[in-house]
Tab-separated table of C-alpha atoms and ligand atoms in Angstrom:
chain	number	residue	atom	x	y	z
A	212	MET	CA	14.767	94.217	-129.120
A	213	LEU	CA	17.577	93.526	-126.743
A	214	MET	CA	16.717	90.579	-124.272
A	215	LEU	CA	18.617	89.781	-122.104
A	216	LYS	CA	18.029	87.112	-119.035
A	217	GLU	CA	16.941	87.896	-115.891
A	218	HIS	CA	20.353	87.870	-113.901
A	219	PHE	CA	21.763	90.938	-116.578
A	220	ARG	CA	21.061	94.299	-117.106
A	221	ALA	CA	22.173	97.047	-118.962
A	222	ASN	CA	23.128	100.559	-117.053
A	223	ASP	CA	22.619	103.955	-118.393
A	224	MET	CA	26.369	103.882	-120.859
A	225	GLY	CA	24.470	101.000	-122.142
A	226	HIS	CA	27.145	98.801	-120.807
A	227	LEU	CA	26.289	94.977	-119.408
A	228	VAL	CA	25.874	94.733	-116.030
A	229	VAL	CA	27.144	91.128	-114.252
A	230	GLY	CA	26.398	91.066	-110.291
A	231	LYS	CA	26.574	94.603	-109.554
A	232	LEU	CA	29.807	95.354	-111.943
A	233	ASP	CA	30.075	96.846	-115.598
A	234	ALA	CA	31.610	94.448	-118.128
A	235	VAL	CA	33.384	97.067	-119.544
A	236	ASP	CA	35.538	97.679	-116.513
A	237	LEU	CA	35.714	93.959	-115.658
A	238	ALA	CA	37.489	93.497	-119.455
A	239	LYS	CA	39.685	96.561	-118.678
A	240	THR	CA	40.996	95.340	-115.084
A	241	PHE	CA	41.158	91.883	-116.433
A	242	GLY	CA	42.091	91.705	-120.007
A	243	THR	CA	40.099	89.789	-122.887
A	244	PRO	CA	39.646	86.971	-123.673
A	245	LEU	CA	37.999	86.549	-120.355
A	246	TYR	CA	35.333	84.484	-118.542
A	247	VAL	CA	33.018	85.921	-116.323
A	248	MET	CA	31.077	83.732	-113.817
A	249	ASP	CA	28.367	85.221	-111.488
A	250	GLU	CA	28.241	83.046	-108.501
A	251	GLN	CA	25.262	84.485	-107.023
A	252	ARG	CA	23.532	83.129	-110.299
A	253	ILE	CA	24.711	79.410	-109.771
A	254	ARG	CA	23.273	79.096	-106.208
A	255	GLU	CA	20.057	80.307	-107.379
A	256	LYS	CA	20.166	77.776	-110.408
A	257	TYR	CA	21.319	75.255	-107.603
A	258	ARG	CA	18.584	76.310	-105.368
A	259	ASN	CA	15.750	76.156	-107.862
A	260	PHE	CA	16.948	72.799	-109.273
A	261	HIS	CA	16.800	71.171	-105.715
A	262	ARG	CA	13.770	72.986	-104.449
A	263	ALA	CA	12.022	71.320	-107.481
A	264	PHE	CA	12.419	67.585	-106.373
A	265	SER	CA	12.683	68.174	-102.677
A	266	SER	CA	9.209	69.482	-102.722
A	267	LEU	CA	8.223	66.668	-104.011
A	268	TRP	CA	10.043	63.625	-102.729
A	269	ARG	CA	12.023	63.326	-99.656
A	270	ASN	CA	14.926	61.320	-100.430
A	271	LEU	CA	17.286	63.361	-102.968
A	272	LEU	CA	20.249	64.099	-103.930
A	273	VAL	CA	21.814	66.562	-106.685
A	274	CYS	CA	25.297	65.938	-107.615
A	275	TYR	CA	26.690	68.685	-110.231
A	276	ALA	CA	28.548	67.054	-112.937
A	277	LEU	CA	31.691	68.170	-112.730
A	278	LYS	CA	32.383	68.052	-116.385
A	279	ALA	CA	30.652	71.235	-117.133
A	280	ASN	CA	33.152	73.533	-115.396
A	281	SER	CA	35.561	71.900	-112.792
A	282	ASN	CA	37.106	74.910	-111.664
A	283	LEU	CA	37.834	74.727	-108.005
A	284	ALA	CA	35.920	77.814	-106.967
A	285	ILE	CA	32.839	76.659	-108.687
A	286	VAL	CA	32.661	73.454	-107.528
A	287	LYS	CA	33.237	74.787	-103.924
A	288	ILE	CA	30.370	77.141	-104.710
A	289	LEU	CA	28.064	74.132	-105.019
A	290	GLN	CA	29.761	72.339	-102.414
A	291	ASN	CA	28.598	75.197	-100.093
A	292	GLU	CA	25.230	74.840	-101.423
A	293	GLY	CA	24.626	71.195	-100.621
A	294	SER	CA	25.275	69.724	-103.925
A	295	GLY	CA	27.115	66.208	-103.919
A	296	ALA	CA	29.167	65.261	-107.858
A	297	ASP	CA	29.064	63.551	-110.693
A	298	VAL	CA	32.319	62.534	-111.836
A	299	SER	CA	33.636	61.228	-114.448
A	300	SER	CA	37.826	61.364	-114.166
A	301	GLU	CA	40.158	60.777	-111.338
A	302	ASN	CA	40.720	64.407	-111.427
A	303	GLU	CA	37.219	65.171	-111.525
A	304	LEU	CA	36.934	62.667	-108.246
A	305	ARG	CA	40.043	64.790	-106.615
A	306	ILE	CA	38.658	67.865	-107.295
A	307	ALA	CA	35.433	66.955	-105.820
A	308	LEU	CA	36.779	65.528	-102.309
A	309	GLY	CA	39.139	68.764	-102.327
A	310	ALA	CA	36.222	70.653	-102.522
A	311	GLY	CA	35.146	69.197	-99.152
A	312	ILE	CA	32.235	66.606	-100.735
A	313	SER	CA	31.770	63.139	-99.135
A	314	GLY	CA	32.665	60.307	-100.876
A	315	LYS	CA	29.003	59.061	-100.089
A	316	ARG	CA	27.739	62.101	-101.807
A	317	ILE	CA	29.793	61.244	-105.531
A	318	VAL	CA	28.864	59.395	-108.308
A	319	PHE	CA	31.516	58.372	-110.505
A	320	ASN	CA	30.611	57.633	-114.236
A	321	GLY	CA	31.583	56.471	-117.463
A	322	ASN	CA	33.020	53.645	-119.715
A	323	TYR	CA	36.922	53.739	-119.075
A	324	LYS	CA	37.640	53.695	-115.820
A	325	THR	CA	41.436	52.817	-114.762
A	326	ARG	CA	42.837	50.588	-111.806
A	327	ARG	CA	43.926	53.797	-110.437
A	328	GLU	CA	40.735	55.478	-110.611
A	329	LEU	CA	38.579	52.353	-109.215
A	330	GLU	CA	40.965	52.233	-106.222
A	331	LEU	CA	40.084	56.051	-105.241
A	332	ALA	CA	36.673	55.735	-105.994
A	333	ILE	CA	36.238	52.750	-103.725
A	334	ALA	CA	38.882	53.781	-100.934
A	335	ASN	CA	36.399	57.090	-100.087
A	336	ASP	CA	33.046	54.907	-100.726
A	337	VAL	CA	31.905	56.793	-103.753
A	338	LEU	CA	29.238	55.175	-105.766
A	339	ILE	CA	30.804	53.400	-109.108
A	340	ASN	CA	28.096	53.102	-112.049
A	341	VAL	CA	29.846	50.374	-113.462
A	342	ASP	CA	29.467	50.230	-117.363
A	343	ASN	CA	30.023	46.500	-118.245
A	344	PHE	CA	30.861	43.268	-117.196
A	345	GLN	CA	34.696	43.591	-117.154
A	346	GLU	CA	34.423	46.461	-115.169
A	347	LEU	CA	32.227	45.026	-112.943
A	348	GLU	CA	34.919	41.956	-112.650
A	349	ALA	CA	37.558	44.201	-111.669
A	350	VAL	CA	35.473	46.482	-109.394
A	351	ASP	CA	35.079	43.482	-107.079
A	352	ARG	CA	38.690	42.124	-107.481
A	353	ILE	CA	39.936	45.761	-106.435
A	354	ALA	CA	37.898	45.945	-103.878
A	355	SER	CA	38.338	42.044	-102.157
A	356	HIS	CA	42.317	43.270	-102.407
A	357	MET	CA	42.010	46.336	-100.845
A	358	ASP	CA	39.559	44.474	-98.363
A	359	LYS	CA	36.743	47.075	-98.650
A	360	ARG	CA	33.276	46.293	-100.361
A	361	ALA	CA	32.680	48.803	-103.400
A	362	ARG	CA	29.498	49.922	-103.302
A	363	VAL	CA	28.066	49.921	-107.155
A	364	GLY	CA	24.974	50.794	-109.439
A	365	PHE	CA	24.903	50.198	-113.045
A	366	ARG	CA	25.008	52.557	-115.892
A	367	VAL	CA	21.929	50.930	-118.284
A	368	ASN	CA	20.925	51.858	-121.473
A	369	PRO	CA	17.531	52.376	-121.619
A	370	ASP	CA	16.955	52.953	-125.526
A	371	VAL	CA	15.414	56.961	-124.768
A	372	ARG	CA	15.232	58.804	-127.834
A	373	ALA	CA	15.935	62.663	-126.295
A	374	PRO	CA	15.767	65.310	-129.074
A	375	THR	CA	19.487	66.840	-128.961
A	376	HIS	CA	22.693	66.937	-130.957
A	377	PRO	CA	23.536	63.400	-132.002
A	378	TYR	CA	26.692	63.688	-130.176
A	379	ILE	CA	25.590	64.503	-127.164
A	380	ALA	CA	22.592	62.072	-126.782
A	381	THR	CA	23.481	58.872	-124.581
A	382	GLY	CA	20.297	56.856	-124.066
A	383	LEU	CA	19.639	55.156	-127.479
A	384	ARG	CA	20.798	51.708	-127.610
A	385	GLU	CA	23.474	51.872	-130.329
A	386	SER	CA	25.165	54.724	-128.017
A	387	LYS	CA	28.424	53.243	-126.570
A	388	PHE	CA	27.317	53.722	-122.639
A	389	GLY	CA	25.906	51.116	-120.485
A	390	PHE	CA	24.122	47.595	-120.388
A	391	ASP	CA	21.372	47.105	-122.554
A	392	VAL	CA	17.942	46.986	-120.879
A	393	ALA	CA	15.521	45.432	-123.387
A	394	SER	CA	18.031	42.207	-124.238
A	395	GLY	CA	18.009	41.380	-120.777
A	396	GLN	CA	21.593	42.626	-120.204
A	397	ALA	CA	20.860	44.803	-117.403
A	398	LEU	CA	18.955	42.374	-115.584
A	399	LYS	CA	22.354	39.660	-116.007
A	400	ALA	CA	24.347	42.189	-114.420
A	401	TYR	CA	22.834	42.884	-111.072
A	402	GLU	CA	22.220	38.723	-111.501
A	403	ARG	CA	26.231	38.736	-111.266
A	404	ALA	CA	26.490	41.453	-109.193
A	405	ALA	CA	24.675	39.643	-106.103
A	406	LYS	CA	26.744	36.417	-106.192
A	407	MET	CA	30.109	38.941	-105.748
A	408	LYS	CA	31.758	39.069	-101.945
A	409	ASP	CA	32.964	42.791	-102.185
A	410	VAL	CA	30.278	44.132	-104.157
A	411	GLU	CA	27.301	45.984	-102.871
A	412	VAL	CA	24.873	46.444	-105.332
A	413	VAL	CA	23.005	49.471	-103.996
A	414	GLY	CA	21.942	51.740	-107.662
A	415	ILE	CA	20.816	52.181	-111.491
A	416	HIS	CA	21.593	54.914	-113.735
A	417	ALA	CA	21.248	56.479	-116.760
A	418	HIS	CA	21.674	59.443	-118.685
A	419	ILE	CA	19.619	59.676	-121.998
A	420	GLY	CA	21.280	63.134	-123.424
A	421	SER	CA	22.285	66.554	-122.875
A	422	GLN	CA	20.504	69.865	-123.845
A	423	ILE	CA	17.346	68.578	-123.143
A	424	LEU	CA	14.222	70.938	-123.307
A	425	ASP	CA	11.477	68.414	-123.222
A	426	ALA	CA	10.083	66.645	-119.928
A	427	ALA	CA	8.876	63.761	-121.779
A	428	PRO	CA	12.085	61.890	-122.252
A	429	TYR	CA	12.364	61.863	-118.156
A	430	GLU	CA	9.387	60.405	-117.752
A	431	GLU	CA	10.174	57.661	-120.085
A	432	GLU	CA	13.598	56.985	-118.741
A	433	ALA	CA	12.440	56.609	-115.024
A	434	GLU	CA	9.712	54.452	-116.383
A	435	LYS	CA	11.986	52.173	-117.928
A	436	LEU	CA	14.199	52.305	-115.074
A	437	MET	CA	11.601	51.895	-112.254
A	438	ALA	CA	10.310	48.556	-114.302
A	439	LEU	CA	14.022	47.294	-114.143
A	440	VAL	CA	14.297	48.182	-110.226
A	441	ALA	CA	10.792	46.321	-109.697
A	442	GLU	CA	12.369	43.290	-112.162
A	443	VAL	CA	15.406	43.090	-109.482
A	444	LYS	CA	13.655	42.917	-106.680
A	445	GLU	CA	10.952	40.570	-108.061
A	446	LYS	CA	13.439	38.303	-109.558
A	447	LEU	CA	16.696	38.859	-107.117
A	448	ASP	CA	15.119	40.284	-104.242
A	449	ILE	CA	17.629	42.990	-104.520
A	450	SER	CA	16.492	46.392	-103.349
A	451	ILE	CA	17.920	49.132	-105.037
A	452	SER	CA	18.423	52.641	-102.924
A	453	HIS	CA	19.468	54.877	-105.522
A	454	VAL	CA	17.479	55.788	-108.409
A	455	ASP	CA	19.739	57.648	-110.691
A	456	LEU	CA	18.635	59.833	-113.870
A	457	GLY	CA	21.539	61.689	-114.730
A	458	GLY	CA	21.714	64.831	-116.098
A	459	GLY	CA	20.913	66.579	-119.121
A	460	ILE	CA	17.926	69.267	-118.340
A	461	GLY	CA	19.199	72.000	-121.301
A	462	ILE	CA	18.915	75.486	-120.889
A	463	PRO	CA	17.490	78.132	-123.625
A	464	TYR	CA	20.542	79.288	-125.870
A	465	LYS	CA	18.585	81.416	-128.454
A	466	PRO	CA	16.278	83.998	-127.561
A	467	GLY	CA	12.902	83.326	-127.267
A	468	GLU	CA	13.765	79.241	-126.887
A	469	LYS	CA	11.719	77.688	-124.199
A	470	GLU	CA	12.847	77.171	-121.006
A	471	LEU	CA	12.327	73.537	-119.182
A	472	GLN	CA	11.770	74.017	-115.741
A	473	PRO	CA	12.960	71.411	-113.691
A	474	GLU	CA	9.414	71.562	-111.713
A	475	MET	CA	8.138	69.703	-114.674
A	476	VAL	CA	10.572	66.925	-114.968
A	477	ALA	CA	9.926	66.815	-111.062
A	478	GLU	CA	6.329	66.559	-111.702
A	479	ARG	CA	6.714	63.379	-114.058
A	480	VAL	CA	9.369	61.869	-112.953
A	481	VAL	CA	8.056	61.598	-109.494
A	482	SER	CA	4.893	60.291	-110.404
A	483	VAL	CA	5.981	57.289	-112.070
A	484	VAL	CA	8.334	56.669	-109.249
A	485	ARG	CA	5.176	57.110	-106.542
A	486	ARG	CA	3.290	54.768	-109.025
A	487	PHE	CA	6.070	51.960	-109.046
A	488	VAL	CA	6.752	51.960	-105.262
A	489	LYS	CA	3.413	51.646	-104.380
A	490	GLU	CA	2.530	48.715	-107.386
A	491	HIS	CA	5.577	46.917	-106.122
A	492	GLY	CA	6.076	47.456	-102.665
A	493	LEU	CA	9.210	48.807	-103.473
A	494	GLU	CA	11.784	51.129	-100.456
A	495	GLU	CA	11.309	54.544	-101.489
A	496	PRO	CA	14.518	55.055	-103.601
A	497	VAL	CA	17.105	58.107	-103.535
A	498	LEU	CA	16.739	59.758	-106.362
A	499	VAL	CA	19.415	61.124	-107.625
A	500	PHE	CA	19.941	63.490	-110.681
A	501	GLU	CA	23.316	65.033	-112.245
A	502	PRO	CA	22.656	68.474	-113.249
A	503	GLY	CA	25.578	70.408	-115.380
A	504	ARG	CA	24.603	72.637	-117.714
A	505	TYR	CA	21.509	73.555	-115.756
A	506	LEU	CA	23.356	74.658	-112.738
A	507	VAL	CA	26.259	76.820	-114.300
A	508	ALA	CA	25.631	77.605	-117.847
A	509	ASP	CA	23.870	81.181	-117.997
A	510	ALA	CA	25.902	82.445	-115.067
A	511	GLY	CA	28.791	82.149	-117.472
A	512	ILE	CA	29.863	84.893	-120.158
A	513	LEU	CA	33.051	85.332	-122.592
A	514	LEU	CA	33.933	88.890	-123.099
A	515	ALA	CA	36.019	89.470	-126.435
A	516	ARG	CA	37.666	92.317	-128.121
A	517	VAL	CA	36.671	93.287	-131.050
A	518	GLY	CA	39.966	93.540	-133.152
A	519	TYR	CA	39.374	94.095	-137.250
A	520	ILE	CA	36.236	94.807	-139.286
A	521	LYS	CA	36.186	93.521	-142.759
A	522	GLU	CA	32.802	94.635	-144.784
A	523	ARG	CA	31.884	92.291	-147.555
A	524	LEU	CA	29.970	93.229	-150.861
A	525	GLY	CA	26.486	91.855	-150.927
A	526	MET	CA	27.376	89.690	-147.647
A	527	PRO	CA	27.400	89.903	-143.795
A	528	THR	CA	30.516	91.961	-142.049
A	529	TRP	CA	33.537	89.833	-140.755
A	530	ILE	CA	34.171	90.645	-137.130
A	531	SER	CA	37.321	89.672	-135.972
A	532	VAL	CA	37.484	89.160	-132.135
A	533	ASP	CA	40.491	87.781	-129.735
A	534	ALA	CA	38.044	84.439	-128.176
A	535	GLY	CA	37.711	81.723	-130.885
A	536	MET	CA	37.558	78.024	-130.863
A	537	ASN	CA	40.283	77.550	-128.845
A	538	ALA	CA	38.420	79.479	-126.123
A	539	LEU	CA	34.603	78.046	-127.186
A	540	ILE	CA	34.675	75.414	-129.135
A	541	ARG	CA	30.637	74.506	-129.068
A	542	PRO	CA	30.188	76.517	-132.167
A	543	ALA	CA	32.443	74.716	-134.200
A	544	LEU	CA	31.988	71.431	-132.926
A	545	TYR	CA	28.209	71.120	-132.721
A	546	GLY	CA	26.969	74.139	-134.661
A	547	ALA	CA	25.818	75.532	-131.223
A	548	TYR	CA	24.181	78.882	-130.993
A	549	HIS	CA	25.602	81.005	-128.369
A	550	HIS	CA	23.855	84.560	-128.040
A	551	ILE	CA	26.475	87.331	-128.988
A	552	GLU	CA	25.356	91.572	-128.167
A	553	LEU	CA	28.411	94.167	-127.829
A	554	ALA	CA	28.401	94.535	-124.186
A	555	ASN	CA	29.228	98.165	-124.248
A	556	LYS	CA	26.813	99.360	-127.352
A	557	LEU	CA	23.293	97.540	-125.321
A	558	ASP	CA	21.480	100.689	-126.046
A	559	GLN	CA	22.140	100.583	-129.741
A	560	LYS	CA	19.808	99.012	-132.396
A	561	ASN	CA	21.447	95.743	-133.729
A	562	ASP	CA	20.983	96.734	-137.703
A	563	VAL	CA	24.038	94.999	-139.142
A	564	VAL	CA	24.203	91.507	-139.982
A	565	VAL	CA	27.801	90.285	-138.879
A	566	ASN	CA	29.704	86.604	-138.770
A	567	VAL	CA	31.786	86.818	-135.541
A	568	ALA	CA	35.444	85.090	-136.215
A	569	GLY	CA	38.108	84.057	-133.587
A	570	PRO	CA	41.799	84.978	-134.287
A	571	LEU	CA	42.424	81.106	-135.486
A	572	CYS	CA	43.662	80.153	-138.975
A	573	GLU	CA	40.462	77.729	-140.019
A	574	SER	CA	37.053	78.833	-141.423
A	575	GLY	CA	35.248	76.479	-138.644
A	576	ASP	CA	36.374	79.166	-136.046
A	577	PHE	CA	33.803	81.116	-135.409
A	578	LEU	CA	31.613	82.034	-132.912
A	579	GLY	CA	28.449	83.018	-134.598
A	580	LYS	CA	27.592	83.533	-138.232
A	581	GLY	CA	24.774	86.219	-139.776
A	582	ARG	CA	23.995	87.783	-136.571
A	583	LYS	CA	22.707	91.277	-136.038
A	584	LEU	CA	24.794	94.033	-134.111
A	585	PRO	CA	24.886	97.319	-133.599
A	586	ARG	CA	27.917	99.194	-136.011
A	587	ALA	CA	31.173	97.355	-134.772
A	588	GLU	CA	34.350	99.220	-134.258
A	589	GLN	CA	37.859	98.385	-133.368
A	590	GLY	CA	37.907	98.268	-129.280
A	591	ASP	CA	34.275	97.631	-128.726
A	592	LEU	CA	33.475	94.629	-126.823
A	593	ALA	CA	31.571	91.486	-127.620
A	594	VAL	CA	30.200	89.574	-125.277
A	595	ILE	CA	28.705	85.738	-125.778
A	596	PHE	CA	26.486	84.597	-123.433
A	597	ASP	CA	25.493	80.914	-121.547
A	598	VAL	CA	29.067	79.715	-121.293
A	599	GLY	CA	29.157	78.584	-117.881
A	600	ALA	CA	29.043	74.915	-119.261
A	601	TYR	CA	31.130	73.460	-121.527
A	602	GLY	CA	33.323	76.170	-121.958
A	603	ILE	CA	36.630	77.006	-120.218
A	604	VAL	CA	36.414	72.994	-119.777
A	605	MET	CA	36.423	72.404	-123.718
A	606	SER	CA	38.939	74.977	-124.460
A	607	SER	CA	42.184	74.412	-126.344
A	608	GLN	CA	45.718	75.582	-126.570
A	609	HIS	CA	45.345	75.608	-130.757
A	610	THR	CA	47.471	78.177	-132.143
A	611	ALA	CA	49.533	78.361	-128.687
A	612	GLN	CA	46.854	80.611	-127.731
A	613	PRO	CA	46.774	80.594	-124.289
A	614	ARG	CA	43.623	80.155	-122.562
A	615	PRO	CA	41.382	82.870	-121.143
A	616	ALA	CA	41.358	83.883	-117.963
A	617	MET	CA	38.138	82.829	-115.379
A	618	VAL	CA	37.014	85.707	-112.941
A	619	LEU	CA	34.369	85.162	-110.303
A	620	VAL	CA	31.893	87.852	-109.621
A	621	ASN	CA	29.615	88.521	-106.098
A	622	GLY	CA	27.553	91.511	-106.287
A	623	ASP	CA	30.398	93.842	-106.018
A	624	LYS	CA	33.346	91.894	-105.770
A	625	ALA	CA	35.070	90.148	-108.723
A	626	GLU	CA	38.176	87.945	-108.389
A	627	ILE	CA	40.336	85.586	-110.814
A	628	ILE	CA	39.461	81.509	-110.282
A	629	ARG	CA	41.800	80.927	-113.101
A	630	ARG	CA	44.527	83.088	-113.866
A	631	ARG	CA	45.174	83.336	-118.177
A	632	GLU	CA	48.011	80.956	-119.421
A	633	THR	CA	51.125	82.360	-120.527
A	634	PHE	CA	54.225	81.573	-122.724
A	635	GLU	CA	56.002	79.280	-120.087
A	636	ASP	CA	52.572	77.613	-119.417
A	637	LEU	CA	52.193	76.831	-123.196
A	638	THR	CA	55.723	75.737	-123.294
A	639	ARG	CA	55.972	74.061	-119.979
A	640	LEU	CA	55.475	70.457	-120.776
A	641	ASP	CA	57.789	70.529	-124.192
A	642	ARG	CA	61.426	69.161	-123.929
A	643	VAL	CA	63.687	69.301	-127.115
A	644	PRO	CA	66.099	66.206	-127.188
A	645	GLY	CA	69.273	66.309	-126.773
A	646	TRP	CA	70.391	65.614	-130.351
A	647	LEU	CA	68.360	68.535	-131.705
A	648	GLU	CA	70.910	70.862	-129.983
B	80	LLP	N1	25.624	63.059	-115.942
B	80	LLP	C1	26.418	62.111	-117.225
B	80	LLP	C2	26.574	60.754	-117.121
B	80	LLP	C3	26.810	62.974	-118.228
B	80	LLP	O1	27.288	62.042	-119.224
B	80	LLP	C4	26.615	64.107	-118.232
B	80	LLP	C5	27.347	64.980	-119.401
B	80	LLP	C6	25.949	64.564	-117.474
B	80	LLP	C7	25.402	64.336	-116.458
B	80	LLP	C8	25.987	66.072	-117.042
B	80	LLP	O2	24.741	66.747	-118.285
B	80	LLP	P1	24.136	67.995	-118.544
B	80	LLP	O3	23.496	68.050	-117.135
B	80	LLP	O4	25.452	68.925	-118.137
B	80	LLP	O5	23.451	68.036	-119.987
B	80	LLP	N2	30.094	69.080	-124.351
B	80	LLP	C9	28.420	68.634	-124.608
B	80	LLP	C10	27.882	68.120	-123.287
B	80	LLP	C11	28.161	67.061	-123.379
B	80	LLP	C12	27.415	66.683	-122.026
B	80	LLP	C13	27.956	64.964	-121.692
B	80	LLP	N3	27.684	64.504	-120.522
B	80	LLP	C14	28.545	70.282	-125.016
B	80	LLP	O6	29.040	71.368	-124.878
B	80	LLP	O7	26.981	70.536	-125.040
């Protein structure tokens, strides 16, 4: 049986509808491969997330993780909803500031921040989540040159196991991120910062991983962070005002997979924070979250044209579409599942077992294997779901494929928010040295 998420439906021609628009028409108007983002869905997800926490805790800062999708229009929608930003590079920081998000509502994360990045962050009062001792020295030095005080938190490594793909699990001790809590390194960071003149210690930060569908690891994370907040207060008399639990709330990619409601996370995290505040006489901190995927993933689809169909005796039929790992690398990179349907045949039975291939010359270039679809024909329109996060931002120009266009749908309106790359875009940066002319 066809199972579409609540913000999609099929019309009476059996076509997929996004907002109020027929996906078949969108593909005709804008061409394929095409990313389509649903504005109303993003707004709805942001409001859900915000409400889940704000109904339990007063001081809340939701910082959209731009790495999921840093398109200017998408960031603008979230700014418009009142979101802050989590950025991890100079350009993400510039995009967030450019969208009108004030530096005070931006957190800057990462294990390699350049001098330029730190300068821009300090100049805009961005909260810098410092990853290591050398970075702390650099921040202090740069701030003092600039005659400013830098707002600083520490990325700590709480050693929390989160059930997800190993590439996107970040909270374990062996991971590259943050100050180790268990050995006392994190406490030492606060000690050192307390002696620095141009550093204002405001925060603690961790991010335990991505695509997490279980609330328990967040509770464990909150326990470990709050224990450190209490210790820092007791031993160093520093009040940490911003407790940042990072992002990572996942979405169901497979039909039937269970959703993790933000309410579940909010309840468990807030009750831990409340208990620590009470038992240790702490000030009520601002709770910071950095959701990326949860806000934008299921608002996005990728439309791809079916070109060729190849039958194989005793094996799944191969269907080639015009989007591959160049447009969406998640299946090739993580073995990620993205649901696929034929957007023009939603009223037909999915009774043929197929592999869906992209147009590139490697075997890893597939979008799905062993899937059931209706009998496909040339010219059909495949739709790949849940690509609004880590889709276009991780796309490439492999085999000189231009990156797809992206369209924003709002009800019955649709507009290009990223134009399709052209031959000129692909070659613009290349130079042929004189001796080869
Ligand atoms: N905060 C920090 C410090 C992060 O490193 C990340 C993601 C986030 C927030 C947002 O996490 P989210 O809420 O989106 O799970 N490319 C991978 C995901 C990598 C996530 C890296 N960090 C994928 O396609 O699944």
